[in-house]
Coordinates of C-alpha atoms and ligand atoms in Angstrom, one line a residue:
M1 CA 125.1 94.5 96.8
Y2 CA 122.6 94.4 99.6
D3 CA 122.9 92.3 102.7
L4 CA 119.3 91.1 102.4
I5 CA 116.5 91.3 99.9
I6 CA 112.9 90.2 100.7
K7 CA 111.3 89.5 97.4
N8 CA 107.8 89.5 96.1
G9 CA 105.9 90.1 99.4
F10 CA 103.0 92.4 100.0
V11 CA 104.5 95.2 102.0
V12 CA 102.1 96.6 104.5
S13 CA 101.8 100.1 105.9
P14 CA 98.9 101.8 107.6
S15 CA 97.7 103.2 104.2
S16 CA 98.8 100.7 101.6
T17 CA 99.6 97.1 100.7
V18 CA 102.1 97.0 97.8
K19 CA 103.7 94.1 96.1
C20 CA 107.4 94.9 96.0
D21 CA 110.8 93.9 97.3
V22 CA 112.6 95.3 100.4
A23 CA 116.3 95.8 100.4
V24 CA 118.3 95.8 103.6
N25 CA 121.8 97.0 104.3
G26 CA 123.2 96.4 107.7
K27 CA 120.6 97.3 110.3
Q28 CA 118.5 99.4 108.1
I29 CA 116.1 99.3 105.2
A30 CA 117.9 100.6 102.1
G31 CA 115.0 100.7 99.7
L32 CA 111.7 99.4 98.4
G33 CA 111.2 98.5 94.7
T34 CA 112.3 95.8 92.4
Y35 CA 115.6 94.2 92.9
D36 CA 117.4 91.4 91.1
V37 CA 118.3 88.3 93.1
S38 CA 121.9 88.8 92.2
E39 CA 121.9 92.1 94.2
G40 CA 121.4 90.4 97.6
K41 CA 123.9 88.4 99.7
R42 CA 120.7 86.7 101.0
V43 CA 117.4 86.6 99.3
I44 CA 114.2 85.6 101.0
D45 CA 111.2 84.7 98.8
A46 CA 108.1 86.2 100.4
E47 CA 105.8 85.3 97.6
G48 CA 102.2 85.2 99.0
K49 CA 103.3 86.5 102.4
Y50 CA 102.7 89.9 104.0
V51 CA 105.7 92.0 105.1
L52 CA 104.9 94.1 108.1
P53 CA 107.0 96.4 110.4
G54 CA 108.0 94.4 113.5
V55 CA 105.5 94.4 116.3
I56 CA 106.3 96.7 119.2
E57 CA 105.2 95.6 122.7
A58 CA 104.9 98.7 124.8
H59 CA 103.0 97.0 127.7
M60 CA 104.5 94.1 129.6
H61 CA 105.6 93.2 133.1
C62 CA 108.6 90.9 133.1
M63 CA 110.7 90.1 136.2
A64 CA 108.5 92.6 138.0
P65 CA 108.0 92.0 141.7
F66 CA 104.2 92.3 142.2
Q67 CA 101.8 90.8 144.7
G68 CA 104.5 88.5 146.0
C69 CA 105.4 87.1 142.6
L70 CA 108.1 87.8 140.0
G71 CA 107.2 86.1 136.7
A72 CA 108.4 83.0 134.8
N73 CA 110.5 84.5 132.0
S74 CA 113.8 86.3 132.2
F75 CA 114.1 89.3 129.9
Y76 CA 116.0 87.1 127.4
E77 CA 113.4 84.4 127.5
Q78 CA 110.7 87.0 127.1
S79 CA 112.4 88.4 124.1
V80 CA 112.6 84.9 122.5
S81 CA 108.9 84.3 123.1
A82 CA 108.1 87.8 121.8
A83 CA 110.2 87.2 118.6
F84 CA 108.1 84.1 117.8
G85 CA 105.1 86.5 117.9
G86 CA 106.7 88.9 115.5
V87 CA 107.8 91.3 118.2
T88 CA 111.1 93.2 117.5
M89 CA 111.0 95.8 120.3
Y90 CA 109.5 95.7 123.8
M91 CA 109.2 98.1 126.7
D92 CA 108.7 97.4 130.4
F93 CA 108.2 99.6 133.4
A94 CA 110.5 100.8 136.2
N95 CA 109.9 99.0 139.5
M96 CA 108.9 101.6 142.0
S97 CA 108.2 101.8 145.7
K98 CA 107.7 105.0 147.7
G99 CA 111.1 106.7 148.3
D100 CA 112.7 105.4 145.1
S101 CA 114.0 107.7 142.5
P102 CA 111.9 107.2 139.3
F103 CA 114.9 108.0 137.1
K104 CA 117.3 105.7 138.9
Q105 CA 114.7 102.9 138.8
A106 CA 114.1 103.4 135.1
L107 CA 117.9 103.2 134.4
A108 CA 118.1 100.1 136.6
R109 CA 115.3 98.5 134.6
A110 CA 117.1 99.3 131.3
D111 CA 120.2 97.7 132.7
E112 CA 118.2 94.5 133.5
M113 CA 116.8 94.5 130.0
K114 CA 120.3 94.4 128.3
E115 CA 120.1 90.7 127.9
A116 CA 117.2 91.1 125.4
A117 CA 117.6 89.7 121.9
I118 CA 115.4 92.5 120.6
D119 CA 115.5 96.3 121.1
Y120 CA 113.9 97.6 124.2
S121 CA 112.9 100.7 126.2
V122 CA 111.5 101.5 129.6
H123 CA 108.6 103.6 130.9
G124 CA 109.0 105.6 134.1
K125 CA 106.6 104.9 136.9
F126 CA 105.2 107.2 139.6
V127 CA 103.7 106.3 143.0
E128 CA 104.1 109.7 144.7
S129 CA 104.8 113.3 143.8
T130 CA 107.7 114.3 146.1
P131 CA 109.7 117.2 144.7
E132 CA 112.5 114.8 144.0
A133 CA 110.3 112.5 142.0
M134 CA 108.9 115.4 140.0
A135 CA 112.4 116.6 139.2
D136 CA 113.1 113.3 137.7
I137 CA 110.5 113.8 135.0
E138 CA 112.7 116.2 133.0
K139 CA 115.8 114.0 133.5
M140 CA 113.9 111.0 132.1
A141 CA 112.6 112.9 129.1
D142 CA 116.1 114.2 128.3
Y143 CA 117.4 110.7 128.5
G144 CA 114.8 109.4 126.0
I145 CA 112.2 108.1 128.4
P146 CA 109.2 110.4 127.9
T147 CA 106.4 108.1 129.2
F148 CA 105.3 107.9 132.8
K149 CA 103.0 105.2 134.1
M150 CA 100.6 105.4 137.0
F151 CA 98.1 103.0 138.6
M152 CA 94.8 104.4 139.9
T153 CA 94.4 101.3 142.0
Y154 CA 96.6 98.8 143.8
K155 CA 96.7 100.9 146.9
K156 CA 97.3 97.9 149.2
E157 CA 100.3 97.0 147.0
G158 CA 101.7 100.4 147.6
V159 CA 101.9 101.4 143.9
M160 CA 98.7 103.5 143.5
S161 CA 99.1 107.1 142.5
D162 CA 96.6 109.3 144.3
D163 CA 94.7 112.1 142.4
E164 CA 97.2 114.7 143.5
T165 CA 100.2 112.7 142.2
M166 CA 98.4 112.1 138.9
L167 CA 97.6 115.8 138.4
K168 CA 101.2 116.8 139.2
V169 CA 102.7 114.2 136.9
F170 CA 100.3 115.3 134.1
Q171 CA 101.4 118.9 134.6
K172 CA 105.1 118.1 134.7
A173 CA 104.9 115.7 131.7
K174 CA 103.3 118.5 129.7
E175 CA 106.4 120.7 130.3
V176 CA 108.7 118.1 128.8
N177 CA 106.7 116.8 125.9
G178 CA 106.0 113.7 128.0
L179 CA 103.0 111.3 128.0
P180 CA 101.4 110.0 131.1
M181 CA 100.1 106.4 130.9
V182 CA 97.3 105.4 133.3
H183 CA 95.8 102.1 134.5
C184 CA 92.2 103.2 135.1
E185 CA 90.4 101.4 137.9
S186 CA 88.7 103.2 140.8
N187 CA 90.4 101.9 143.9
A188 CA 87.5 103.1 146.0
I189 CA 84.9 101.0 144.0
A190 CA 87.2 98.0 143.9
E191 CA 88.1 98.1 147.6
T192 CA 84.6 98.6 148.9
N193 CA 83.4 95.7 146.8
I194 CA 86.2 93.5 148.0
E195 CA 85.3 94.4 151.6
K196 CA 81.7 93.3 151.0
C197 CA 82.9 90.0 149.6
E198 CA 85.1 89.5 152.6
A199 CA 82.1 90.2 154.9
A200 CA 80.0 87.7 152.9
G201 CA 82.8 85.2 153.0
D202 CA 82.8 84.7 149.2
L203 CA 86.1 85.5 147.5
S204 CA 85.5 83.2 144.5
W205 CA 87.1 83.9 141.2
V206 CA 83.7 85.0 139.8
N207 CA 83.5 87.6 142.5
F208 CA 86.8 89.0 141.5
A209 CA 85.3 90.3 138.2
K210 CA 82.2 91.5 140.0
C211 CA 84.3 93.7 142.4
K212 CA 85.8 95.5 139.4
P213 CA 82.8 96.1 137.1
V214 CA 82.7 98.2 134.0
L215 CA 81.9 101.4 136.0
C216 CA 85.0 100.8 138.3
E217 CA 87.1 101.3 135.2
A218 CA 84.9 103.9 133.5
E219 CA 84.8 106.2 136.5
A220 CA 88.6 106.2 136.7
F221 CA 88.9 106.6 132.9
A222 CA 86.6 109.7 133.1
R223 CA 88.5 111.1 136.0
A224 CA 91.9 110.7 134.2
A225 CA 90.5 112.1 131.0
Y226 CA 89.2 115.2 132.9
F227 CA 92.6 115.7 134.5
A228 CA 94.2 115.5 131.1
E229 CA 91.7 118.0 129.7
Y230 CA 92.2 120.3 132.7
V231 CA 96.0 120.2 132.4
G232 CA 95.9 120.4 128.6
N233 CA 98.1 117.4 127.9
A234 CA 97.8 114.1 126.2
L235 CA 97.0 110.9 128.1
L236 CA 97.4 107.2 127.3
V237 CA 95.0 104.8 128.9
V238 CA 96.2 101.2 129.0
H239 CA 94.2 98.0 128.7
T240 CA 90.7 99.5 128.1
T241 CA 88.0 96.9 128.2
N242 CA 84.6 98.4 127.5
G243 CA 82.4 100.8 125.5
E244 CA 81.5 103.0 128.5
A245 CA 85.1 104.0 128.8
L246 CA 85.4 104.4 125.0
N247 CA 82.5 106.8 125.1
T248 CA 84.5 109.1 127.4
A249 CA 87.3 108.8 124.9
R250 CA 85.0 109.6 122.0
R251 CA 83.7 112.8 123.7
A252 CA 87.3 113.9 124.3
H253 CA 88.3 113.1 120.7
G254 CA 85.3 115.2 119.5
K255 CA 87.0 118.1 121.2
G256 CA 90.4 117.2 119.7
L257 CA 91.8 116.1 123.0
P258 CA 94.6 113.6 122.7
I259 CA 93.4 110.7 124.8
Y260 CA 95.1 107.6 123.3
V261 CA 93.5 104.3 124.1
E262 CA 95.0 100.9 124.2
T263 CA 93.3 97.5 124.5
G264 CA 94.6 94.0 124.8
P265 CA 93.8 90.9 122.7
H266 CA 92.7 89.0 125.8
Y267 CA 89.8 91.4 126.2
L268 CA 88.8 90.7 122.5
T269 CA 89.0 86.9 122.7
L270 CA 88.6 85.7 126.3
F271 CA 85.6 86.2 128.6
D272 CA 84.6 86.2 132.2
D273 CA 83.2 82.7 132.0
L274 CA 86.7 81.6 132.6
Y275 CA 86.3 82.6 136.3
E276 CA 83.6 79.9 136.6
G277 CA 86.2 77.1 136.3
E278 CA 88.2 75.5 139.0
N279 CA 91.4 77.1 137.5
G280 CA 89.7 80.5 137.0
H281 CA 92.5 82.1 139.0
L282 CA 94.8 81.6 136.1
A283 CA 92.7 84.2 134.2
I284 CA 92.7 86.8 137.0
C285 CA 93.9 90.1 135.6
S286 CA 93.1 93.7 136.1
P287 CA 90.8 95.0 134.7
P288 CA 89.1 91.6 134.7
L289 CA 87.9 89.8 131.6
R290 CA 84.5 91.0 130.6
T291 CA 81.6 89.5 128.4
P292 CA 81.3 89.2 124.6
K293 CA 79.2 92.4 124.7
E294 CA 82.2 94.4 125.8
A295 CA 84.5 92.6 123.3
A296 CA 82.1 93.7 120.5
E297 CA 82.3 97.3 121.8
L298 CA 86.1 97.1 121.6
W299 CA 86.0 95.8 118.0
E300 CA 83.8 98.9 117.3
G301 CA 86.4 101.1 119.0
L302 CA 89.2 99.5 116.9
K303 CA 87.2 100.1 113.7
D304 CA 86.2 103.7 114.3
G305 CA 89.6 104.8 115.6
T306 CA 88.7 105.3 119.2
I307 CA 91.4 102.7 120.1
L308 CA 94.7 103.3 118.3
L309 CA 97.0 100.9 120.2
T310 CA 97.1 97.3 121.4
G311 CA 99.4 96.0 124.1
S312 CA 99.4 92.5 125.6
D313 CA 100.0 93.6 129.2
D314 CA 102.0 90.4 129.3
C315 CA 102.5 89.0 132.8
T316 CA 103.8 85.5 132.4
F317 CA 103.2 83.7 135.7
D318 CA 103.2 79.9 135.8
V319 CA 100.7 77.9 137.8
D320 CA 103.0 77.8 140.8
E321 CA 103.1 81.6 141.2
K322 CA 99.4 82.1 140.4
S323 CA 98.6 79.5 143.1
M324 CA 101.4 80.1 145.6
F325 CA 99.3 81.8 148.4
L326 CA 96.2 79.6 147.9
E327 CA 95.1 76.7 150.1
K328 CA 93.1 73.6 149.1
N329 CA 89.8 72.2 150.4
P330 CA 89.8 68.6 151.8
D331 CA 88.4 67.4 148.4
G332 CA 91.5 68.9 146.6
T333 CA 89.7 71.9 145.0
W334 CA 91.0 75.4 145.5
K335 CA 89.8 77.4 148.5
Q336 CA 89.0 80.3 146.3
D337 CA 90.4 83.6 147.5
F338 CA 91.0 86.0 144.7
R339 CA 92.9 88.4 147.0
K340 CA 95.7 85.8 147.1
V341 CA 96.2 85.5 143.3
V342 CA 98.7 87.7 141.5
N343 CA 97.0 89.7 138.7
G344 CA 98.1 89.2 135.1
M345 CA 98.3 86.8 132.2
S346 CA 100.7 85.9 129.4
G347 CA 100.2 87.2 125.9
I348 CA 103.2 88.8 124.2
E349 CA 103.6 86.0 121.7
I350 CA 99.9 85.9 120.6
R351 CA 99.0 89.5 120.1
L352 CA 99.7 89.5 116.4
P353 CA 98.3 86.1 115.7
L354 CA 95.0 86.9 117.5
L355 CA 94.6 90.3 115.7
L356 CA 95.4 88.7 112.3
S357 CA 93.0 85.8 112.9
E358 CA 90.1 87.4 114.8
G359 CA 90.6 90.7 113.1
V360 CA 91.8 90.2 109.5
S361 CA 90.7 86.6 108.7
K362 CA 87.3 87.2 110.2
G363 CA 86.9 90.4 108.2
R364 CA 86.6 92.8 111.1
I365 CA 89.7 94.9 110.4
S366 CA 92.2 95.2 107.6
I367 CA 95.8 94.1 107.7
N368 CA 96.8 97.8 107.4
K369 CA 94.8 98.4 110.7
V370 CA 96.8 95.6 112.3
C371 CA 100.0 97.3 111.2
E372 CA 98.9 100.5 112.9
L373 CA 97.7 98.7 116.1
T374 CA 100.7 96.6 116.6
S375 CA 103.5 98.8 115.3
T376 CA 103.1 102.1 113.5
N377 CA 100.9 103.8 116.1
I378 CA 102.9 102.4 119.0
A379 CA 106.1 103.8 117.5
K380 CA 104.5 107.1 116.9
I381 CA 102.8 107.7 120.3
Y382 CA 105.7 106.3 122.3
G383 CA 108.3 108.3 120.4
C384 CA 110.4 106.0 118.3
Y385 CA 108.9 106.6 114.8
P386 CA 110.2 106.5 112.1
Q387 CA 113.1 104.5 113.4
K388 CA 110.6 101.9 114.2
G389 CA 107.0 101.2 113.1
I390 CA 107.4 101.5 109.3
I391 CA 109.0 99.7 106.4
A392 CA 110.7 102.6 104.7
P393 CA 114.2 103.6 103.7
G394 CA 116.3 104.6 106.7
A395 CA 114.0 102.8 109.2
D396 CA 115.5 99.9 111.3
A397 CA 115.0 96.7 109.4
D398 CA 112.6 95.2 112.0
I399 CA 110.3 93.1 109.9
V400 CA 107.8 90.3 110.3
L401 CA 106.6 88.0 107.5
V402 CA 103.1 86.9 107.9
D403 CA 101.4 83.9 106.3
M404 CA 97.6 84.7 106.3
E405 CA 96.9 81.1 105.2
K406 CA 98.8 79.5 108.1
E407 CA 96.5 77.8 110.7
V408 CA 97.7 77.2 114.2
T409 CA 95.9 75.7 117.2
L410 CA 97.1 77.8 120.1
S411 CA 98.5 75.6 122.9
K412 CA 101.1 75.7 125.6
D413 CA 103.1 73.4 123.3
V414 CA 103.3 75.8 120.4
L415 CA 104.3 78.9 122.5
H416 CA 107.7 79.6 123.9
N417 CA 106.9 81.3 127.1
N418 CA 108.2 79.0 129.9
I419 CA 104.8 78.3 131.4
S420 CA 102.8 75.1 131.6
Y421 CA 99.3 76.3 130.5
C422 CA 97.8 78.5 127.9
L423 CA 94.5 80.4 128.4
H424 CA 93.8 80.1 124.7
E425 CA 94.5 76.3 124.7
G426 CA 92.7 74.9 121.6
F427 CA 91.9 78.3 120.1
K428 CA 92.3 78.1 116.3
V429 CA 93.9 81.0 114.5
K430 CA 94.4 81.7 110.8
G431 CA 97.2 84.1 110.0
Y432 CA 100.5 83.7 111.7
P433 CA 104.0 85.2 111.7
V434 CA 106.5 82.9 110.0
M435 CA 109.7 84.9 110.1
T436 CA 111.0 87.7 112.3
I437 CA 113.9 90.0 111.3
S438 CA 115.5 92.3 113.9
K439 CA 117.7 95.1 112.6
G440 CA 118.5 93.1 109.4
E441 CA 119.1 89.8 111.2
V442 CA 116.7 86.9 110.8
I443 CA 115.9 85.9 114.4
V444 CA 113.0 83.5 113.9
E445 CA 112.9 81.2 110.8
D446 CA 111.3 77.8 110.2
G447 CA 110.1 77.7 113.8
E448 CA 113.6 78.2 115.2
F449 CA 115.1 81.0 117.2
K450 CA 118.3 82.3 115.6
G451 CA 118.8 85.5 117.5
R452 CA 121.4 86.3 120.1
K453 CA 121.2 87.1 123.8
G454 CA 122.2 90.8 124.3
A455 CA 121.7 91.8 120.7
G456 CA 118.9 94.3 121.7
E457 CA 119.7 98.0 122.1
F458 CA 118.2 100.6 124.3
I459 CA 116.1 102.9 122.1
K460 CA 115.9 106.5 123.1
R461 CA 112.5 108.0 122.5
R462 CA 111.1 111.5 121.9
I463 CA 107.5 112.1 121.2
N464 CA 106.4 114.4 118.3
P465 CA 104.8 117.3 120.3
A466 CA 102.0 117.5 117.7
Y467 CA 100.7 114.2 118.9
L468 CA 100.5 115.5 122.4
K469 CA 98.5 118.6 121.5
K470 CA 95.8 117.2 119.3
Y471 CA 94.2 113.8 118.8
S472 CA 95.9 112.7 115.6
L473 CA 98.9 110.6 114.7
N474 CA 99.1 112.0 111.1
Ligands
URP501 O1 96.5 92.2 135.9 C1 97.4 92.9 135.4 N1 97.1 93.6 134.4 N2 98.6 92.9 136.0 C2 99.7 93.6 135.7 C3 99.7 95.0 136.3 C4 98.8 95.8 135.5 O2 97.8 96.2 136.1 O3 99.0 96.2 134.3
ZN502 ZN1 97.4 97.7 134.5
ZN503 ZN1 100.1 96.3 132.8

C-alpha cells in the first residue's frame, strides 16, 4: 500500500514527458509506472495534467534589511505564497555587514527560516575578505552551504564586494567545491551616472533605469567572468537581463567555462515603460527593467542553453515600504527621487505561471525546458540533486501539478503575498499550478493552503564537482 498515488498525469523531466502514475511512500517517491487505485491510501487523478518536480526558488530576499526596508512577508507567509506558485523549496541569503561572520550569519538566517512550510536553504554572503571571513568558507561548505553571494554594486549600502574580495572568494570557493554567485552591475558606472542626475536635479524613475544601462551590467558580467576564468572556478550570475551579457557567457561556454546564468521572469515580461508612470517606483529593481529587445534576447538565451536557471529575485515590499522615504509635490504626485526607493519586486508565486504561459503556451520553450529552468537545473547547480529537482524513485516527493488549460488573470487578488498591488495586474496567463505536494503532503489544493508552519527542513547541499569544472549539468 502506498501513501499516495498520482494517476494518469504526464510526468515531466528535462528529457521526457511520459504518461504514467507516481507512487509516494512517506516523504519520498516510491516508483513510477502503472498502479491500481486499490494500492493507494489516497489517489489523485491527474488526467490531463502535467506532473513536474516542485519548483525551487534559489533567489529571494525575505525579511532582509535593505535600504531601510525589511519586506512584507514573514518566512512562513513567503512559503505559503511560494507554495501557491508550485514552489516546494526556497533559499535566501545571509544578512551581512562588515565585521559579521558569514558562517554565523548563514546559521542565523537558517534559524529564521525554520517557520517555513516548505524546505529551505541559505546562501552565504561576502562583503569583505578578512582572514576570518575567508576561513568561514570551508566551514560553510562542510555544513552544506556551498554557495557564496556577492554584490558588485550597492557600495553606499555597505554590501558591495570589491574586486579583491571577489577574487579571494572565488579562489577559496574553488578549494571547497563551492560556487560564487554574483550580482553584476558596475558600481562605478551606476554611481557616476547617479551623480550626474543629482547635478541635473532629475532623479525621476525613468532616470533610474538610465543610470544602470545594459553596459553597466555587461561590464561587471565580463569582469566577473574573467575573474572566474583566471581562478579556474565556476560562477553563477544572478538576474541577467540582456544579450550583451549573454554574449560574454557564450564566449566562456565556447571554452567550456562553467559560467551559469540566471534570469528572472520580470525581465521577460515587464519593461522599462513602467518607469514612466506615477507609480513607477514600485517597479524599481536592480538591474532595472529593460526593453522588449532585451527580453527577446533573453528568450534566445533560454532556448539556446546560455541561460540555465531562473530565479524570481523576490523582494516583496508593499507600497508603504517602497514609498516610505519619498515626499509629495503640492499637487499630490510623488517628488520623484529614485535614490529613496528600495530596490526589488515581488515574484515568487508567478515564476512558474509566467514561464508556462509566456514560454510553453506561446510556443517559445517546451514544458521540459520549464522543468529544467525552475527545478532540475536549480537542484543540480545548487547541490541538492537528486534529492530535489526530479520525479524519480528515492527523490523527495516534491511535486507540482500543472493545468496547461487553466487561464488566470494575474492580480493582487489572486496572489497570496501580503501586498496591495501587482506589477502584472491584468496580465493573462494560460498554464497554472493547481496542486503542490511537499514531501508527500498535499500543501495546496483547490485554491487552499493545507500545509503547516514549521514543516520545512533545512536541506544540506553539496555540488557535484563536475559541474564546477566544465559547463555542463549532464
Ligand atoms: O532590486 C533588487 N534586485 N533587489 C534585491 C537585491 C538584489 O540586488 O538582488
Ligand atoms: Zn541582485
Ligand atoms: Zn537578489
